[in-house]
Amino acid sequence: MNRKSYKGYVYLAPVLAIMLVFTAYPLVRAIFMSFCEDYSIINGSYKGINLENYADLFKDKDFRKAITNTITYVIFVVPLSVVISLLIANLLNSHIRFQGLFQTLYFLPYVTSVIAIGVVWRWILHSQYGLLNSILNFFGFESIGWLTDRNYSMASLIIFAVWKSLAFDIMIFLAALQGISPDLYSAARVDATPRWRVFFRITVPAMRPIIAYAFVMGIINSFKVYNEVFSLFNGSAGPSGYNSAITIVFYIYDKFYNNYKYGIAAAGSVVLFLLIMFFTAIQRLPGRIRARKEAAQK
Amino acid sequence: MEIKILNLTKAYGDFKAVDDMNLSVEDGELIGLLGPSGCGKSTTLFMLAGLTEPTSGQIFFGDKDVTKVPPEDREIGLVFQNYALYPHMTVLDNITFPLINRKVKKAEAIERAQEMAHLVQLDGLLNRKPSALSGGQQQRVAIARALVKKPQVLLLDEPLSNLDAKLRVETREEIKRIQQEVKITTLFVTHDQEEAMSISNRIAVMNRGVVQQYDAPQAMYLNPINAFVAQFLGMPQINMFQAQVTGRGIELDGVLLRTREQLESAGKKIADGTYQMGVRPESLELCEDGFIVKADNVRMTGRDLLIFFKIGTTEFRALTHSDLQLREGDNLCLRARKNSLIIFDADGSALVKC
């Protein structure tokens, strides 16, 4: 460290200290905890350092269920939300009446508490008085126990979550759409371009970076899903008595606060961390390959 | 394709961007729409393209009223100011795009695109993305894309404004060459009078939504219909000043610019009084028997020497050949060449030249 950089580090010190205490230390501590057998959060004692927590974790069928549920959730919620948002954002961006009103309406879920939204959806999905079942009945279908039948727990959760995440995606897509030069669309008109081709050849390519961003953020947030489960099933992970909609974070929370299994909860967080890292890396691959190809072309 | 514009008006609320415009263009002409920003020239172009809907009036392409025809059915090629190339497609895809949309077979589309690329000298660049091209090359792609569907009319919005000075001169010659090769009726918008004059068959000078004058470049330069056109064309600008018509002729602060006989020989009776007049800098020439002025400032521009001087309190500029040996403070003897002094009436219309 030379003299000049020394001064720089002094300026950085306050922020670095805060980050060390509140970000780096808890992270290291959580990873450490995950290897401690029977860790006690009160006096920090533990029986030994081994892989016992991880072994327990993978033996637990609730955890395996949590992993498959979470991955199912991600696979459905993220693409559905992105595709639907893209379509709605395009509609909102065209010159329609009450454009401002619609934009506000679609943004409302984002600024509303998940718990409040959960209350509304618990009513919509109610097996006897719910709006969704009334619609199904109207068209001659049987009622479904959206929130009471454990086979439908995940479906209900996904419908709810897609609807909820639309708001954010629509907002960033609208911002991106407004950044596309209107001249491109005028040029496309003069060139007699059909609407679907305008969408796929001009709009979507122009929005590729923001769509990628929506995917990354969607995947990261969806892996951490907890609030949605909590609010939809009134504090449990599915219809009472079942863990049919349990997710990884829900599992971690449950182990930590309800069962006091701190080590297992910590091990669960590490697994979640690795999962998110893995999926984020995978989905960034196409972009990198493209970038490399383009660099090679030039 | 002949074009006729009849009583065309575009109003935005109370503001008339284009006001009762009438213009006719002959087949194969290259027309410059010239004017300061906000004069309505681009609005006119976009109404011709069909992207802007006129408030009233009609547009005819040939015998066909196209006023209500959508842009894709007007058989026009349009080049945008910023080119509006599709950034995610290669040059080839950009040029074939209008053909693919019109259901031309892919092989034929590629062949026609290659022909077009050859015409605008883009051979070898077909697989590049627009971002890997220079401004001038992007411009050529835009022209190729506009022409590939063999339109009847080519419309260009400020085609040279995004290019640097040297490229601008090259590209305007290029546009002229392509236009003549394809023999397509072309209208282009510009705010640069030199650009308009150098390549247009005719120029329409617009101001505040109204066509001021529509004429061939030289005729317009020599016989501007009003003070606006006189001032808008020409660089350095025409000298404008207030002078008196008296019994002796045209006088400005004791300097006799024209004798009575010279004024009357122009053929039009001008009543005594004060008038706005104009004389171009290059029309002031050195002579033995003119008026004596002191050079306040001398600027060497290369081809010319630009001399600043005053008559009374009125400032003038004169252009002379650059081999003249002259320093600031020197006296020189000048006169205004015959037929170069334009007299305007109170509302700015040109009355007579003498």
PDB file of N, CA and C in Angstrom, chain B residues 253-291:
ATOM      1  N   ASP B 253     -26.514  58.197 -46.432  1.00  0.00           N
ATOM      2  CA  ASP B 253     -25.559  59.019 -45.667  1.00  0.00           C
ATOM      3  C   ASP B 253     -24.578  59.759 -46.575  1.00  0.00           C
ATOM      4  N   GLY B 254     -25.103  60.425 -47.580  1.00  0.00           N
ATOM      5  CA  GLY B 254     -24.243  61.238 -48.430  1.00  0.00           C
ATOM      6  C   GLY B 254     -23.581  60.482 -49.562  1.00  0.00           C
ATOM      7  N   VAL B 255     -23.681  59.135 -49.526  1.00  0.00           N
ATOM      8  CA  VAL B 255     -23.100  58.356 -50.626  1.00  0.00           C
ATOM      9  C   VAL B 255     -24.191  58.114 -51.667  1.00  0.00           C
ATOM     10  N   LEU B 256     -23.873  58.429 -52.922  1.00  0.00           N
ATOM     11  CA  LEU B 256     -24.847  58.215 -53.989  1.00  0.00           C
ATOM     12  C   LEU B 256     -24.610  56.824 -54.566  1.00  0.00           C
ATOM     13  N   LEU B 257     -25.536  55.894 -54.253  1.00  0.00           N
ATOM     14  CA  LEU B 257     -25.357  54.513 -54.724  1.00  0.00           C
ATOM     15  C   LEU B 257     -25.814  54.356 -56.168  1.00  0.00           C
ATOM     16  N   ARG B 258     -26.856  55.095 -56.533  1.00  0.00           N
ATOM     17  CA  ARG B 258     -27.381  55.049 -57.900  1.00  0.00           C
ATOM     18  C   ARG B 258     -27.803  56.467 -58.284  1.00  0.00           C
ATOM     19  N   THR B 259     -27.544  56.841 -59.510  1.00  0.00           N
ATOM     20  CA  THR B 259     -28.040  58.134 -59.979  1.00  0.00           C
ATOM     21  C   THR B 259     -29.506  57.974 -60.364  1.00  0.00           C
ATOM     22  N   ARG B 260     -30.162  59.085 -60.581  1.00  0.00           N
ATOM     23  CA  ARG B 260     -31.568  59.077 -60.989  1.00  0.00           C
ATOM     24  C   ARG B 260     -31.759  58.268 -62.277  1.00  0.00           C
ATOM     25  N   GLU B 261     -30.845  58.481 -63.224  1.00  0.00           N
ATOM     26  CA  GLU B 261     -30.970  57.780 -64.516  1.00  0.00           C
ATOM     27  C   GLU B 261     -30.849  56.267 -64.331  1.00  0.00           C
ATOM     28  N   GLN B 262     -29.864  55.889 -63.513  1.00  0.00           N
ATOM     29  CA  GLN B 262     -29.677  54.445 -63.265  1.00  0.00           C
ATOM     30  C   GLN B 262     -30.927  53.838 -62.641  1.00  0.00           C
ATOM     31  N   LEU B 263     -31.508  54.565 -61.688  1.00  0.00           N
ATOM     32  CA  LEU B 263     -32.703  54.073 -61.004  1.00  0.00           C
ATOM     33  C   LEU B 263     -33.860  53.948 -61.984  1.00  0.00           C
ATOM     34  N   GLU B 264     -33.999  54.966 -62.839  1.00  0.00           N
ATOM     35  CA  GLU B 264     -35.134  54.951 -63.755  1.00  0.00           C
ATOM     36  C   GLU B 264     -34.968  53.937 -64.873  1.00  0.00           C
ATOM     37  N   SER B 265     -33.712  53.633 -65.196  1.00  0.00           N
ATOM     38  CA  SER B 265     -33.478  52.673 -66.277  1.00  0.00           C
ATOM     39  C   SER B 265     -33.941  51.272 -65.876  1.00  0.00           C
ATOM     40  N   ALA B 266     -34.170  51.059 -64.600  1.00  0.00           N
ATOM     41  CA  ALA B 266     -34.673  49.753 -64.153  1.00  0.00           C
ATOM     42  C   ALA B 266     -36.110  49.545 -64.608  1.00  0.00           C
ATOM     43  N   GLY B 267     -36.770  50.620 -64.993  1.00  0.00           N
ATOM     44  CA  GLY B 267     -38.063  50.467 -65.641  1.00  0.00           C
ATOM     45  C   GLY B 267     -39.248  50.621 -64.727  1.00  0.00           C
ATOM     46  N   LYS B 268     -39.053  50.783 -63.462  1.00  0.00           N
ATOM     47  CA  LYS B 268     -40.200  50.890 -62.574  1.00  0.00           C
ATOM     48  C   LYS B 268     -40.093  52.192 -61.801  1.00  0.00           C
ATOM     49  N   LYS B 269     -41.210  52.881 -61.720  1.00  0.00           N
ATOM     50  CA  LYS B 269     -41.221  54.176 -61.041  1.00  0.00           C
ATOM     51  C   LYS B 269     -41.203  53.957 -59.534  1.00  0.00           C
ATOM     52  N   ILE B 270     -40.220  54.534 -58.873  1.00  0.00           N
ATOM     53  CA  ILE B 270     -40.133  54.420 -57.422  1.00  0.00           C
ATOM     54  C   ILE B 270     -40.336  55.810 -56.834  1.00  0.00           C
ATOM     55  N   ALA B 271     -41.335  55.945 -55.952  1.00  0.00           N
ATOM     56  CA  ALA B 271     -41.596  57.244 -55.344  1.00  0.00           C
ATOM     57  C   ALA B 271     -40.473  57.603 -54.374  1.00  0.00           C
ATOM     58  N   ASP B 272     -40.255  58.890 -54.174  1.00  0.00           N
ATOM     59  CA  ASP B 272     -39.233  59.320 -53.220  1.00  0.00           C
ATOM     60  C   ASP B 272     -39.595  58.834 -51.822  1.00  0.00           C
ATOM     61  N   GLY B 273     -38.577  58.574 -51.019  1.00  0.00           N
ATOM     62  CA  GLY B 273     -38.824  58.131 -49.656  1.00  0.00           C
ATOM     63  C   GLY B 273     -37.719  57.198 -49.181  1.00  0.00           C
ATOM     64  N   THR B 274     -37.945  56.638 -47.986  1.00  0.00           N
ATOM     65  CA  THR B 274     -36.941  55.724 -47.422  1.00  0.00           C
ATOM     66  C   THR B 274     -37.363  54.287 -47.712  1.00  0.00           C
ATOM     67  N   TYR B 275     -36.431  53.487 -48.165  1.00  0.00           N
ATOM     68  CA  TYR B 275     -36.724  52.091 -48.501  1.00  0.00           C
ATOM     69  C   TYR B 275     -35.694  51.159 -47.878  1.00  0.00           C
ATOM     70  N   GLN B 276     -36.149  49.908 -47.649  1.00  0.00           N
ATOM     71  CA  GLN B 276     -35.168  48.890 -47.294  1.00  0.00           C
ATOM     72  C   GLN B 276     -34.554  48.368 -48.585  1.00  0.00           C
ATOM     73  N   MET B 277     -33.238  48.217 -48.576  1.00  0.00           N
ATOM     74  CA  MET B 277     -32.568  47.741 -49.782  1.00  0.00           C
ATOM     75  C   MET B 277     -31.569  46.656 -49.425  1.00  0.00           C
ATOM     76  N   GLY B 278     -31.188  45.923 -50.450  1.00  0.00           N
ATOM     77  CA  GLY B 278     -30.215  44.869 -50.207  1.00  0.00           C
ATOM     78  C   GLY B 278     -29.206  44.787 -51.333  1.00  0.00           C
ATOM     79  N   VAL B 279     -27.967  44.502 -50.983  1.00  0.00           N
ATOM     80  CA  VAL B 279     -26.956  44.268 -52.005  1.00  0.00           C
ATOM     81  C   VAL B 279     -26.031  43.162 -51.501  1.00  0.00           C
ATOM     82  N   ARG B 280     -25.767  42.183 -52.352  1.00  0.00           N
ATOM     83  CA  ARG B 280     -24.957  41.047 -51.908  1.00  0.00           C
ATOM     84  C   ARG B 280     -23.494  41.440 -51.786  1.00  0.00           C
ATOM     85  N   PRO B 281     -22.774  40.852 -50.844  1.00  0.00           N
ATOM     86  CA  PRO B 281     -21.366  41.228 -50.628  1.00  0.00           C
ATOM     87  C   PRO B 281     -20.524  41.085 -51.895  1.00  0.00           C
ATOM     88  N   GLU B 282     -20.831  40.043 -52.691  1.00  0.00           N
ATOM     89  CA  GLU B 282     -20.001  39.835 -53.877  1.00  0.00           C
ATOM     90  C   GLU B 282     -20.367  40.799 -55.004  1.00  0.00           C
ATOM     91  N   SER B 283     -21.468  41.540 -54.810  1.00  0.00           N
ATOM     92  CA  SER B 283     -21.850  42.514 -55.832  1.00  0.00           C
ATOM     93  C   SER B 283     -21.178  43.864 -55.616  1.00  0.00           C
ATOM     94  N   LEU B 284     -20.475  43.996 -54.518  1.00  0.00           N
ATOM     95  CA  LEU B 284     -19.719  45.230 -54.283  1.00  0.00           C
ATOM     96  C   LEU B 284     -18.327  45.008 -54.861  1.00  0.00           C
ATOM     97  N   GLU B 285     -17.976  45.819 -55.882  1.00  0.00           N
ATOM     98  CA  GLU B 285     -16.692  45.566 -56.538  1.00  0.00           C
ATOM     99  C   GLU B 285     -15.786  46.782 -56.474  1.00  0.00           C
ATOM    100  N   LEU B 286     -14.507  46.504 -56.562  1.00  0.00           N
ATOM    101  CA  LEU B 286     -13.505  47.572 -56.571  1.00  0.00           C
ATOM    102  C   LEU B 286     -13.604  48.319 -57.890  1.00  0.00           C
ATOM    103  N   CYS B 287     -13.378  49.645 -57.843  1.00  0.00           N
ATOM    104  CA  CYS B 287     -13.455  50.420 -59.076  1.00  0.00           C
ATOM    105  C   CYS B 287     -12.696  51.721 -58.888  1.00  0.00           C
ATOM    106  N   GLU B 288     -12.683  52.569 -59.923  1.00  0.00           N
ATOM    107  CA  GLU B 288     -11.953  53.835 -59.869  1.00  0.00           C
ATOM    108  C   GLU B 288     -12.865  54.973 -59.418  1.00  0.00           C
ATOM    109  N   ASP B 289     -14.156  54.877 -59.782  1.00  0.00           N
ATOM    110  CA  ASP B 289     -15.008  56.048 -59.612  1.00  0.00           C
ATOM    111  C   ASP B 289     -16.232  55.778 -58.750  1.00  0.00           C
ATOM    112  N   GLY B 290     -16.087  54.994 -57.703  1.00  0.00           N
ATOM    113  CA  GLY B 290     -17.224  54.719 -56.825  1.00  0.00           C
ATOM    114  C   GLY B 290     -17.153  55.567 -55.575  1.00  0.00           C
ATOM    115  N   PHE B 291     -17.589  54.975 -54.467  1.00  0.00           N
ATOM    116  CA  PHE B 291     -17.518  55.707 -53.209  1.00  0.00           C
ATOM    117  C   PHE B 291     -16.348  55.162 -52.384  1.00  0.00           C
TER     118      PHE B 291
END
